[in-house]
Coordinates of C-alpha atoms in Angstrom, one line a residue:
M1 CA 0.0 0.0 0.0
D2 CA 1.2 3.5 -0.9
Y3 CA 1.2 5.9 2.1
N4 CA 0.6 9.3 0.5
K5 CA -1.9 11.8 1.9
Q6 CA -4.6 11.2 -0.7
T7 CA -4.5 7.4 -0.4
F8 CA -4.6 7.6 3.4
E9 CA -7.6 10.0 3.3
H10 CA -9.4 7.6 1.0
L11 CA -8.5 4.7 3.3
F12 CA -9.8 6.7 6.2
K13 CA -13.1 7.6 4.5
D14 CA -13.8 4.1 3.3
N15 CA -13.1 2.3 6.5
Y16 CA -13.8 4.7 9.4
P17 CA -17.6 3.8 9.6
H18 CA -17.0 0.1 9.8
M19 CA -14.2 0.5 12.3
Y20 CA -16.2 2.9 14.4
R21 CA -19.3 0.5 14.5
M22 CA -17.1 -2.4 15.6
A23 CA -15.3 -0.2 18.2
F24 CA -18.6 1.1 19.6
S25 CA -20.0 -2.4 19.9
L26 CA -17.0 -3.3 22.0
V27 CA -16.4 -0.3 24.2
E28 CA -20.0 1.0 24.3
N29 CA -18.9 4.6 24.5
A30 CA -18.8 7.0 21.5
D31 CA -15.8 8.9 22.6
D32 CA -13.8 5.8 23.4
A33 CA -14.8 4.3 20.0
K34 CA -13.6 7.4 18.2
D35 CA -10.4 7.4 20.2
A36 CA -9.7 3.7 19.4
V37 CA -10.2 4.2 15.6
N38 CA -8.1 7.3 15.6
Q39 CA -5.4 5.5 17.5
V40 CA -5.4 2.8 14.8
F41 CA -5.1 5.3 12.0
S42 CA -2.3 7.2 13.9
M43 CA -0.4 3.9 14.4
I44 CA -0.8 3.0 10.7
W45 CA 0.4 6.5 9.6
K46 CA 3.3 6.3 11.9
N47 CA 4.4 2.7 11.3
K48 CA 3.3 2.4 7.6
P49 CA 2.9 -1.4 7.7
Q50 CA 3.2 -3.2 4.4
I51 CA -0.3 -4.5 3.7
S52 CA -1.9 -5.5 0.5
N53 CA -4.9 -3.5 -0.7
E54 CA -7.0 -6.7 -0.6
S55 CA -6.4 -7.4 3.1
I56 CA -6.4 -3.8 4.4
R57 CA -10.0 -3.8 5.7
G58 CA -9.4 -7.0 7.7
Y59 CA -6.1 -5.6 9.1
L60 CA -7.9 -2.4 10.1
L61 CA -10.8 -4.2 11.8
A62 CA -8.3 -6.5 13.6
A63 CA -6.3 -3.5 14.7
T64 CA -9.4 -1.7 15.9
R65 CA -10.5 -4.8 17.9
N66 CA -7.1 -5.1 19.5
Q67 CA -7.1 -1.4 20.4
C68 CA -10.6 -1.7 21.9
L69 CA -9.5 -4.8 24.0
H70 CA -6.5 -2.8 25.2
M71 CA -8.8 0.1 26.2
L72 CA -11.1 -2.3 28.0
K73 CA -8.2 -3.8 29.9
Q74 CA -7.1 -0.3 30.9
R75 CA -10.6 0.5 32.1
Q76 CA -10.8 -2.6 34.1
L77 CA -7.4 -1.8 35.7
Q78 CA -8.5 1.7 36.4
R79 CA -11.7 0.4 38.1
R80 CA -9.6 -2.0 40.2
L81 CA -7.3 0.8 41.3
E82 CA -10.2 3.1 42.2
M83 CA -11.8 0.3 44.2
E84 CA -8.5 -0.4 46.0
M85 CA -8.1 3.2 46.8
Q86 CA -11.6 3.5 48.1
R87 CA -11.1 0.4 50.2
S88 CA -7.9 1.8 51.5
M89 CA -9.5 5.1 52.4
V90 CA -12.3 3.4 54.2
E91 CA -9.9 1.3 56.2
S92 CA -7.9 4.4 57.0
E93 CA -11.0 6.2 58.2
E94 CA -12.1 3.2 60.2
E95 CA -8.7 3.1 61.9
E96 CA -8.8 6.8 62.6
H97 CA -12.3 6.5 64.0
E98 CA -11.2 3.6 66.2
E99 CA -8.2 5.5 67.4
L100 CA -10.4 8.5 68.2
M101 CA -12.9 6.4 70.1
Q102 CA -10.1 4.8 72.2
Q103 CA -8.8 8.3 73.0
L104 CA -12.2 9.5 73.9
Q105 CA -12.8 6.4 76.1
Q106 CA -9.5 7.1 77.9
V107 CA -10.5 10.7 78.6
I108 CA -13.9 9.5 79.9
D109 CA -12.3 6.9 82.1
S110 CA -9.6 9.1 83.6
N111 CA -11.6 12.4 84.0
L112 CA -15.1 11.6 84.9
T113 CA -16.7 10.2 88.0
E114 CA -18.5 6.8 88.0
Q115 CA -21.8 8.6 88.2
D116 CA -20.9 10.9 85.2
R117 CA -19.9 7.8 83.2
R118 CA -23.1 6.0 84.1
V119 CA -25.2 9.0 83.0
L120 CA -23.4 9.3 79.7
Q121 CA -23.7 5.6 79.1
L122 CA -27.4 5.5 79.7
H123 CA -28.1 8.6 77.7
Y124 CA -25.8 8.1 74.7
D125 CA -25.1 4.4 74.5
D126 CA -28.5 3.1 75.6
E127 CA -30.2 6.1 74.0
M128 CA -32.4 6.9 77.0
T129 CA -34.0 10.3 77.6
Y130 CA -33.1 12.5 80.5
E131 CA -36.3 11.4 82.3
E132 CA -35.5 7.7 81.7
T133 CA -31.9 8.1 82.8
A134 CA -33.1 10.0 85.9
T135 CA -35.5 7.2 86.8
V136 CA -32.9 4.4 86.4
L137 CA -30.4 6.3 88.5
G138 CA -32.9 7.6 91.1
I139 CA -32.0 11.3 90.4
S140 CA -33.8 14.2 88.9
S141 CA -33.8 15.1 85.3
S142 CA -32.1 18.4 86.1
A143 CA -29.3 16.4 87.8
V144 CA -28.9 14.3 84.6
N145 CA -28.7 17.5 82.6
K146 CA -26.0 18.8 85.0
H147 CA -24.0 15.6 84.8
I148 CA -24.1 15.6 81.0
T149 CA -23.3 19.3 80.7
R150 CA -20.4 19.0 83.2
S151 CA -19.1 15.8 81.6
L152 CA -19.1 17.1 78.1
A153 CA -17.3 20.3 79.2
K154 CA -14.6 18.2 80.9
I155 CA -14.2 16.0 77.8
R156 CA -13.9 19.0 75.5
K157 CA -11.4 20.8 77.7
T158 CA -9.3 17.6 78.1
L159 CA -9.3 16.9 74.3
K160 CA -8.6 20.6 73.5
N161 CA -5.6 20.6 75.9
A162 CA -4.4 17.3 74.4
K163 CA -4.0 18.8 70.9

């Protein structure tokens, strides 16, 4: 095959529609299909393979298929990498959360009275209202409020000073 500009343009016009349809059926994306076909034509112009005029269409379709398969592999690899990054980020966030929870528990254990800890546990862990917490502990609702307010202030102060 002769690789002058006119012959190449003719080759492009005659084969582009067939190559594009095949590429689109494989990659299922118009932009990717165009890219695949353009890559094939770029490679042919650059490398100028010696192909007979009778077998050029088969060569172009095979090259397009191979380019599409390469693109699909790249997509699959990209998805795997993205999933791995997401998994890694989630694991990192879980580790940070666990570390923060341990730090918070240490602050609670070392800075609050037994009664304060019990009030916080009933209200936050067991999700009881102030009234329910007061009933369980045999104290008033306003006492529960004071315990919670004082405990949260101590926790905030301790964590702020720890930074």
